Short mmCIF file of C-alpha atoms and ligand atoms in Angstrom, two decimals:
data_model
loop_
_atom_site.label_atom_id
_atom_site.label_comp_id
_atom_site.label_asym_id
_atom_site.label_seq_id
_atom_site.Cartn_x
_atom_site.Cartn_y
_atom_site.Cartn_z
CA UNK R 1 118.92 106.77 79.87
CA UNK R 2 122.59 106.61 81.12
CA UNK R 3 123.67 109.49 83.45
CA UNK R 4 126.30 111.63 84.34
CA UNK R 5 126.17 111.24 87.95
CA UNK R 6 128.27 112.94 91.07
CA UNK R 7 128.27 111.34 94.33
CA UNK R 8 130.08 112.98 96.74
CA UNK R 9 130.81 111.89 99.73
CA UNK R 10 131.48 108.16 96.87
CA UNK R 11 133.75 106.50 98.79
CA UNK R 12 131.97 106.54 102.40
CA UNK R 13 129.97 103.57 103.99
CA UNK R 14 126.78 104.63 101.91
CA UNK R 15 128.42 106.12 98.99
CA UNK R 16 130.58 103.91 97.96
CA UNK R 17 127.28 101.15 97.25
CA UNK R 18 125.72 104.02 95.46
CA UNK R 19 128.47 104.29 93.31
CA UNK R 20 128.24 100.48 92.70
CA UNK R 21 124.96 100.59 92.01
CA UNK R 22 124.80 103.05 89.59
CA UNK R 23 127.96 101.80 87.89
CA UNK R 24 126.55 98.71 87.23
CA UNK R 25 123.87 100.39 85.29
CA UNK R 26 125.69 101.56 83.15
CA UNK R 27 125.59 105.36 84.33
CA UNK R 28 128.95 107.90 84.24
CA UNK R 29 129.55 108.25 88.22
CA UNK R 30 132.23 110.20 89.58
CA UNK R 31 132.99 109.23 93.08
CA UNK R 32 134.22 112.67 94.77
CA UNK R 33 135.43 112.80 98.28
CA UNK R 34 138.42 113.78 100.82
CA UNK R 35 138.64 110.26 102.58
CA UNK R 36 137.64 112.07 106.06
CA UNK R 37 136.16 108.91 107.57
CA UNK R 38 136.69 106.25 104.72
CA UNK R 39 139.10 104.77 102.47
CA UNK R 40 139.96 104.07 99.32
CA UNK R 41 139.36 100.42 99.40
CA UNK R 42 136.00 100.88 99.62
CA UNK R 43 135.97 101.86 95.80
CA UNK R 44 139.28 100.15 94.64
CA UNK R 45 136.95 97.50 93.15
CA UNK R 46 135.25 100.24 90.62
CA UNK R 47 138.52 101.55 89.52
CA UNK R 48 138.79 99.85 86.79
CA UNK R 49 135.68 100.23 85.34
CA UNK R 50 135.07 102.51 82.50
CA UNK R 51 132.28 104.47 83.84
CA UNK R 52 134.21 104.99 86.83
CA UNK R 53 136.40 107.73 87.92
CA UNK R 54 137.26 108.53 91.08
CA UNK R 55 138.48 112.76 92.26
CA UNK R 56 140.18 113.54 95.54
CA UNK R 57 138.36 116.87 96.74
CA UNK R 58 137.12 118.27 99.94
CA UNK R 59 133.00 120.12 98.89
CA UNK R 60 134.20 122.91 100.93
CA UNK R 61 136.02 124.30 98.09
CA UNK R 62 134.36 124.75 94.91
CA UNK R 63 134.27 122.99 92.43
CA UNK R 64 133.25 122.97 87.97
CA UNK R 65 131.93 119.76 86.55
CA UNK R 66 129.01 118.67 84.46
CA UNK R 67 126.88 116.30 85.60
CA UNK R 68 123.55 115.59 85.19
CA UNK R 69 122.28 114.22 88.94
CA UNK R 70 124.66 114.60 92.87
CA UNK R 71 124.02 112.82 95.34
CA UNK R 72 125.41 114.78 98.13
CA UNK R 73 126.23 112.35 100.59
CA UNK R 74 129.76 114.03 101.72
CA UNK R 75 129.48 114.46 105.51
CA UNK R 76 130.99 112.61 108.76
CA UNK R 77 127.51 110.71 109.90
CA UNK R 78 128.91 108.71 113.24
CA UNK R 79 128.62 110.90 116.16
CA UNK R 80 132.39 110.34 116.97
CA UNK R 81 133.22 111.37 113.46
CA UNK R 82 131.64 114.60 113.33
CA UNK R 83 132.27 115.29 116.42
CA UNK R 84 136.40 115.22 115.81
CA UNK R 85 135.62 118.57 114.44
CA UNK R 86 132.82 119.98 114.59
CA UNK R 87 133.35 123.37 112.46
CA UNK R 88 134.48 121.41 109.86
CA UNK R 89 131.40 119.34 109.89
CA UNK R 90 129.20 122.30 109.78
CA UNK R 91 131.41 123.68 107.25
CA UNK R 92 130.71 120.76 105.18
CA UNK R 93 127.18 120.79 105.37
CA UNK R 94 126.63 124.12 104.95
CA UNK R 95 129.84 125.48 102.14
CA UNK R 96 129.60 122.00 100.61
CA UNK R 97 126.23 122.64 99.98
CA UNK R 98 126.11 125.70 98.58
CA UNK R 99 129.14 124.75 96.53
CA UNK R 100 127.13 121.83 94.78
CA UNK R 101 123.58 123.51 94.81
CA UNK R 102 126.44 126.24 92.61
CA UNK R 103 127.48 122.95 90.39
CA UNK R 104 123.60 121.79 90.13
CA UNK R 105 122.32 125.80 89.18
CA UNK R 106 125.14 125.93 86.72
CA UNK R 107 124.36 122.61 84.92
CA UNK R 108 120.78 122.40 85.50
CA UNK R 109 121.37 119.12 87.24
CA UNK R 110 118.85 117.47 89.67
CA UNK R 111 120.67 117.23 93.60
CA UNK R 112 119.36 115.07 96.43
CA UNK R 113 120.61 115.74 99.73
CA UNK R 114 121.41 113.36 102.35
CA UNK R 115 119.90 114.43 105.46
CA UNK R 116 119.43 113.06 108.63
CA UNK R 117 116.70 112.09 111.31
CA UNK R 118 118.69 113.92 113.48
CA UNK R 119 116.82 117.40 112.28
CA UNK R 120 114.14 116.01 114.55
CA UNK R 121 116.68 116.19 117.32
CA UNK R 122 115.65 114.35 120.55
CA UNK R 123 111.79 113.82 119.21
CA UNK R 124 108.91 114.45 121.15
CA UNK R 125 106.67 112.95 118.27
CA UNK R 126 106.50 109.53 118.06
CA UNK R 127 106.97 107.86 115.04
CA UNK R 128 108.76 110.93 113.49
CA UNK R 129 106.57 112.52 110.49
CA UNK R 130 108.20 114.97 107.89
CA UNK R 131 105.73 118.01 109.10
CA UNK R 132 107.40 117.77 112.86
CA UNK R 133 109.74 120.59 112.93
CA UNK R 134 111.88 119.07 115.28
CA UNK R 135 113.69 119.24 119.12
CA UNK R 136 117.73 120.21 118.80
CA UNK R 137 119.74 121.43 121.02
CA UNK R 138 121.48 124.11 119.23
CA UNK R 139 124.51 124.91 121.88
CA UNK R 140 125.25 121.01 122.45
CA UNK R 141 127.45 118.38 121.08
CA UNK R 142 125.45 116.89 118.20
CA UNK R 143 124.54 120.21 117.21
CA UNK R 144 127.38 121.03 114.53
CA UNK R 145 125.44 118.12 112.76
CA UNK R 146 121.89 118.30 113.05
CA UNK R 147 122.25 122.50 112.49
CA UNK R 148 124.41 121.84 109.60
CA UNK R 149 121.71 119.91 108.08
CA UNK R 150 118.99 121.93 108.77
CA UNK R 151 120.72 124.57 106.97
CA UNK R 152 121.67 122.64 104.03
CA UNK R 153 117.95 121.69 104.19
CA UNK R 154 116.75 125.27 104.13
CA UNK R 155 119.98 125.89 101.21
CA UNK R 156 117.92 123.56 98.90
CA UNK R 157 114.40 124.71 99.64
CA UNK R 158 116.10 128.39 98.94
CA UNK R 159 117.83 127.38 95.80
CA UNK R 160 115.04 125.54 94.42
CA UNK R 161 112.47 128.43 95.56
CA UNK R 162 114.88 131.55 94.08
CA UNK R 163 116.91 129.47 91.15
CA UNK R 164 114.33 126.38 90.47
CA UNK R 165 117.12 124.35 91.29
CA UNK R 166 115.61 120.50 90.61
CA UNK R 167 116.12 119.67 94.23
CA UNK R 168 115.66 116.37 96.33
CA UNK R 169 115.88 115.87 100.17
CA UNK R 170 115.70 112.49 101.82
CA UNK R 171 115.83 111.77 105.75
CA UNK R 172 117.89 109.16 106.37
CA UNK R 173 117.53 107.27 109.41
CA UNK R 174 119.94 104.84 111.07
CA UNK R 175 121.33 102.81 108.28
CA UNK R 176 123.86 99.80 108.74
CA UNK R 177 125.54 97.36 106.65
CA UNK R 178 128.64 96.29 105.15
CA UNK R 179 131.63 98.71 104.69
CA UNK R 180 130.52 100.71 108.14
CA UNK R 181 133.61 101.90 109.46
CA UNK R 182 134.93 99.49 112.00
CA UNK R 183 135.66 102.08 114.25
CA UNK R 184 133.22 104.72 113.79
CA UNK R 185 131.85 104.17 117.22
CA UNK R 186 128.50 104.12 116.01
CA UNK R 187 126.40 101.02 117.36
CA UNK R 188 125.99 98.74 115.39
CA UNK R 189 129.50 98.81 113.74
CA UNK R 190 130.82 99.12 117.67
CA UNK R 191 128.45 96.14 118.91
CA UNK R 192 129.77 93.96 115.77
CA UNK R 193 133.36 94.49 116.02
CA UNK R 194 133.19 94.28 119.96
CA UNK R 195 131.13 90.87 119.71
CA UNK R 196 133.98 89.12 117.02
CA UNK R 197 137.07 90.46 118.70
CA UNK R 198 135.64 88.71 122.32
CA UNK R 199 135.41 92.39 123.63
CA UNK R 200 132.23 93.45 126.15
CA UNK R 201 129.47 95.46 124.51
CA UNK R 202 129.43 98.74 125.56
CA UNK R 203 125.60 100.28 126.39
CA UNK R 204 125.59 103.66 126.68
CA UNK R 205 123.01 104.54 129.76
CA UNK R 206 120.59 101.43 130.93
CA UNK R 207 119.74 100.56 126.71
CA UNK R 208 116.01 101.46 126.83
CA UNK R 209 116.41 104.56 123.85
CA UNK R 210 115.30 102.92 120.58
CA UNK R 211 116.91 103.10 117.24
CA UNK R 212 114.65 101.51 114.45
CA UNK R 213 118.00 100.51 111.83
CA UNK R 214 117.37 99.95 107.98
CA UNK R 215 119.43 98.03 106.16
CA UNK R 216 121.99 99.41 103.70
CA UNK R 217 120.45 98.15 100.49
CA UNK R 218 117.00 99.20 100.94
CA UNK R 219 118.26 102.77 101.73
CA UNK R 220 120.26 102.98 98.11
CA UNK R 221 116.65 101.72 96.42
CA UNK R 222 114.73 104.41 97.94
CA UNK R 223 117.42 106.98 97.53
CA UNK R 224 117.76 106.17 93.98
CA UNK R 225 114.14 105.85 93.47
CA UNK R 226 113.75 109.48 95.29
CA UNK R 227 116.02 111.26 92.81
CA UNK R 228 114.26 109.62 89.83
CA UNK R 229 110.60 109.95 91.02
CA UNK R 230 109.35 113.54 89.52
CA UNK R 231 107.33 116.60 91.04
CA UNK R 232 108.20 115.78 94.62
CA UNK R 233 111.20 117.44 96.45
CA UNK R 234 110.30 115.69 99.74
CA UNK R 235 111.72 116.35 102.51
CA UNK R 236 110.84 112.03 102.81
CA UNK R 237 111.90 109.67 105.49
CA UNK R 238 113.46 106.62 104.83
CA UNK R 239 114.47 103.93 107.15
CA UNK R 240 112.85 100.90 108.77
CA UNK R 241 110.02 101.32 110.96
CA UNK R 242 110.81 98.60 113.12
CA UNK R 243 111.89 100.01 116.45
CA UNK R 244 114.29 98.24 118.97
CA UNK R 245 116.23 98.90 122.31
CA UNK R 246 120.15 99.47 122.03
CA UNK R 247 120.19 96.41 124.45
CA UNK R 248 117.79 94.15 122.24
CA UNK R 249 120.16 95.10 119.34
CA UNK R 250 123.16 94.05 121.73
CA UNK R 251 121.40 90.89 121.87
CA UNK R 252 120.94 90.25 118.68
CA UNK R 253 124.26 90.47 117.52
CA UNK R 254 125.03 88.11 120.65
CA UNK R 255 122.78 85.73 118.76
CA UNK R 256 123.92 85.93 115.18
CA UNK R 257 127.49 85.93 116.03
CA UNK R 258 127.82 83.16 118.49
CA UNK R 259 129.92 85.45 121.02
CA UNK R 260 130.67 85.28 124.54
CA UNK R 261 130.48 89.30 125.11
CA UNK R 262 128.76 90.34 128.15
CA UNK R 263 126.92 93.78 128.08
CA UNK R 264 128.44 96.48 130.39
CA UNK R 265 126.89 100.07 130.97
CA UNK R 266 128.50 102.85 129.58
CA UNK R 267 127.71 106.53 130.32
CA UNK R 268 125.37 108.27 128.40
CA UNK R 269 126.36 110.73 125.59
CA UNK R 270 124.84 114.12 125.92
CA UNK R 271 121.29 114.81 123.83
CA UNK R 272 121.48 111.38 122.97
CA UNK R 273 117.87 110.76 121.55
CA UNK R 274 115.35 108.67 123.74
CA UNK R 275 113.26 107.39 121.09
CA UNK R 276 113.22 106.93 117.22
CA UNK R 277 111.12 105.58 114.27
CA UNK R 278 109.86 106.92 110.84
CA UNK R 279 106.88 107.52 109.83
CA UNK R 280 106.84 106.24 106.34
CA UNK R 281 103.66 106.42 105.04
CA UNK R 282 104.85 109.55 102.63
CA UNK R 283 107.67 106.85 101.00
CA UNK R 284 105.18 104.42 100.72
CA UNK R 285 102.72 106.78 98.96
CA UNK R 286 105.50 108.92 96.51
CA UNK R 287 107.79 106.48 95.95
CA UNK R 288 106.35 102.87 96.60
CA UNK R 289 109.13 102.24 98.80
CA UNK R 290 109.61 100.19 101.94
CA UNK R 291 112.00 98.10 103.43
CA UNK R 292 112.44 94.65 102.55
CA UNK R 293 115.67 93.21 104.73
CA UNK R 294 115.07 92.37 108.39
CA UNK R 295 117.18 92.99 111.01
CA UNK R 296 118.65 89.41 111.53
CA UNK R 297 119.22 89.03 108.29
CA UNK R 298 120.70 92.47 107.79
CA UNK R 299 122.86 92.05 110.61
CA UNK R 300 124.14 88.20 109.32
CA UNK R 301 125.49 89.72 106.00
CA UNK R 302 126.74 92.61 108.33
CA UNK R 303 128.98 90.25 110.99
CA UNK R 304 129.85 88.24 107.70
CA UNK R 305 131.58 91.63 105.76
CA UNK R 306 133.32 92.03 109.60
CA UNK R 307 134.27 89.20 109.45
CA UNK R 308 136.02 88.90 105.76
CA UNK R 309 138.09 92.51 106.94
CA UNK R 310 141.27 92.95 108.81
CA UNK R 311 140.72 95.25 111.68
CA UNK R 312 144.28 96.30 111.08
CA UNK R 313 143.42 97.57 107.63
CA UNK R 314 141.15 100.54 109.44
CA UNK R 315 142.76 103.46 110.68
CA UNK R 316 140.80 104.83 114.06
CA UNK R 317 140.35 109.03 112.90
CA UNK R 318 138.08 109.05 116.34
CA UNK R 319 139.58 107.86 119.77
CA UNK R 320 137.39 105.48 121.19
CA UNK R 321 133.86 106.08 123.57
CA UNK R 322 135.57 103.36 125.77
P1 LIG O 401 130.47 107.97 105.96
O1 LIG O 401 131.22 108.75 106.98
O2 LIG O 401 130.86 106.56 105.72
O3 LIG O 401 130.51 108.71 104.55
C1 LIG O 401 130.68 110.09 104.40
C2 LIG O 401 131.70 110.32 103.31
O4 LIG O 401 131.83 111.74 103.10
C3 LIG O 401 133.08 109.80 103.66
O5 LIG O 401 133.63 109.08 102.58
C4 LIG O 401 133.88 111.07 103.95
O6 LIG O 401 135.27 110.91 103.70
C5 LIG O 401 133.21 112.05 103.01
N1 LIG O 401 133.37 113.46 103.40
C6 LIG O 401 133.19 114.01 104.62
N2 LIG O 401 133.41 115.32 104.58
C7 LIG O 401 133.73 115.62 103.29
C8 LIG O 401 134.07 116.82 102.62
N3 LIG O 401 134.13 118.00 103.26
N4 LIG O 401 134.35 116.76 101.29
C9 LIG O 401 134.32 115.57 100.62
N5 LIG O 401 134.00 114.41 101.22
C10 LIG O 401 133.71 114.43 102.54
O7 LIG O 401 128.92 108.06 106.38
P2 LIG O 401 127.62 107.41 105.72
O8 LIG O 401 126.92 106.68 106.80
O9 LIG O 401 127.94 106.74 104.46
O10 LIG O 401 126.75 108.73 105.44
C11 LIG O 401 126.60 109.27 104.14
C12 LIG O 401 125.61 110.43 104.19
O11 LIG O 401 124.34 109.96 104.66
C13 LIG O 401 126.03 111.54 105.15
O12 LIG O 401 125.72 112.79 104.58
C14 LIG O 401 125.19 111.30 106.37
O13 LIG O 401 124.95 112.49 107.09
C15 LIG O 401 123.93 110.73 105.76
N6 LIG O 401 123.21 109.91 106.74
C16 LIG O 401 123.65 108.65 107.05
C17 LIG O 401 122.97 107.91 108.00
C18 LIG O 401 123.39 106.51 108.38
O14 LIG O 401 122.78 105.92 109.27
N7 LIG O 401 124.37 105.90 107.74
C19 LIG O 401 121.85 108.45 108.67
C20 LIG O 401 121.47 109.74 108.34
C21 LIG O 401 122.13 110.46 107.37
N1 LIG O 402 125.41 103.29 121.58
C1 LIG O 402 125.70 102.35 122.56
N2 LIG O 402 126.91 101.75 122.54
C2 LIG O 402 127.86 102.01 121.60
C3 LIG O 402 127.56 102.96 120.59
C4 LIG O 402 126.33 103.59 120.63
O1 LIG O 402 124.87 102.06 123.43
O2 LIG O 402 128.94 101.40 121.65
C5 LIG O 402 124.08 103.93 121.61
C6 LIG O 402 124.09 105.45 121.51
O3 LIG O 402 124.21 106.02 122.79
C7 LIG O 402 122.75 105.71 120.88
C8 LIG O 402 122.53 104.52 119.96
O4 LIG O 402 123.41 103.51 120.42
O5 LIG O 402 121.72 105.72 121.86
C9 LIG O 402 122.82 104.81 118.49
O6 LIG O 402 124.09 105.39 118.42
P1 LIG O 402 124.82 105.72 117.05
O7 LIG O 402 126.08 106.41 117.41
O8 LIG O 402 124.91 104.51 116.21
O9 LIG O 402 123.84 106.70 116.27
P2 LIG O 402 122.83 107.89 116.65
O10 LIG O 402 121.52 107.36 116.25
O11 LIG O 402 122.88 108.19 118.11
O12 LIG O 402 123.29 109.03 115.83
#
């Protein structure tokens, strides 16, 4: 049955394939977002689609529509990004959320939120399972993000608790593909753009922390496939259990791309997590999900979007690690 369907946060790295994916079939979106840390051209190409429409607005502020599903996807996800400022990101998890849960109560819409593997802060379980509550560092750097999720996390158990809001959370682990910001500083967009443009690759501490990346396409089927699955609110993990080093990812893109970088050590960030990998078994089992795309081949259609872009095209919202 065709949808009316919000996405905010529409025209972001993630977003903006949502919004592709659920134009093409056939659903109402609109794309709603304030362009923090994307661009318009990532959406340009849906503009002239009838099913398509596209609203300038920042989910601080309220807002009165009538939709049907949100995706709440609006928040800066590189660590650069949200760390420009971090109020503001906490604003936006925490005021944007209430403002849609507001938009979902009012219409009796079903919302999924996008949140993060990042609640689980710098894990000491290993894989990560939805029942660990979690190490964060509430007085550090990454904090005004992984606090501002929790709380948007707690927002929709609350709402759908006190209001029966139809709610749906989702854990989203690192996630890559094309469309990443080229500048975001996050790793695999930095590794990427540093490998084409003959630039070293920057490893932050000696490489050893893990990152287990999913690709972009496989995240939109199980988020999609989350908000249309009934009687489960999650909250459910979803990325690729395959774990790797930041310097066997460095290598990697070596590989695929052909370039000449060599890797040079960079300082560690603070609370930078050691280790992490889902657990998901509770995808598998609610939502018949897993990932399909491997890394290599994730990261070849990756390097390939890089390299159909102009750098120039990109404005930088975050100075640089380096
Ligand atoms: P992104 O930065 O490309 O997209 C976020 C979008 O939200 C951008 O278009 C930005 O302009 C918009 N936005 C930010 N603040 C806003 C506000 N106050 N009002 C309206 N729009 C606003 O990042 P992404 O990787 O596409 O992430 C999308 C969502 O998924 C985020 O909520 C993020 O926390 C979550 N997530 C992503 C990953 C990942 O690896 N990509 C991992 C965990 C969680
Ligand atoms: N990282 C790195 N070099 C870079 C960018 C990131 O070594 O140029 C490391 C970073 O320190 C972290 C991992 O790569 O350990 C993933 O970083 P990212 O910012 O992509 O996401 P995170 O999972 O930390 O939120």
């Amino acid at each position: 049955m065709i949808q009316r369907i919000l996405v905010t946060g529409g025209a972001g790295f993630l977003g903006s394939h949502l919004c592709e994916r659920l134009v093409n079939d056939g659903h109402d979106v609109i794309c709603l977002d304030n362009f923090f840390t994307s661009q318009k051209t990532n959406v340009v190409h849906l503009l002239d689609r009838p099913n398509f429409e596209l609203i300038r607005h920042d989910i601080t502020l309220p807002i009165f529509l009538e939709v049907d599903q949100i995706y709440n996807m609006a928040c800066p996800a590189a660590p650069g990004h949200y760390q420009y400022n971090p109020i503001k990101t906490i604003k936006t998890s925490v005021l944007g959320s209430i403002n849609m849960l507001g938009v979902a109560k009012r219409c009796g819409a079903r919302i999924l939120q996008a949140s993060t593997s990042e609640v689980y802060g710098d894990p000491e379980v290993h894989p990560q399972v939805e029942s660990y509550r979690g190490s964060v560092n509430p007085i550090g750097l990454r904090a005004c993000y992984d606090e501002g999720k929790r709380v948007a996390e707690t927002l929709f158990m609350d709402y759908h608790r006190s209001n029966n809001v139809d709610v749906r959370i989702v854990r989203i682990f690192n996630t890559y593909g094309p469309r990443m910001h080229p500048y975001d500083g996050r790793v695999v967009s930095n590794f990427i753009r540093q490998a084409l443009v003959g630039e070293n690759i920057t490893i932050f501490g000696d490489g050893k922390q893990t990152r287990s990346f999913c690709y972009r396409d496989d995240l939109c089927d199980a988020i999609i496939g989350m908000m249309n699955v009934d009687d489960f609110v999650g909250p459910v993990n979803i990325g690729n259990p395959v774990e790797f080093t930041i310097r066997e990812l460095a290598e990697e893109v070596i590989r695929i791309s052909g370039a000449k970088s060599k890797l040079v050590e960079r300082p560690l960030p603070s609370d930078d997590p050691t280790r992490r990998r889902p657990d998901i078994s509770l995808a598998k089992e609610k939502l018949g999900w897993e990932p399909k795309v491997p890394l290599a081949e994730g990261l070849q259609r990756t390097i390939e979007w890089f390299q159909s872009i102009n750098l120039d095209d990109y404005r930088a919202p975050t100075p640089n690690y380096v």
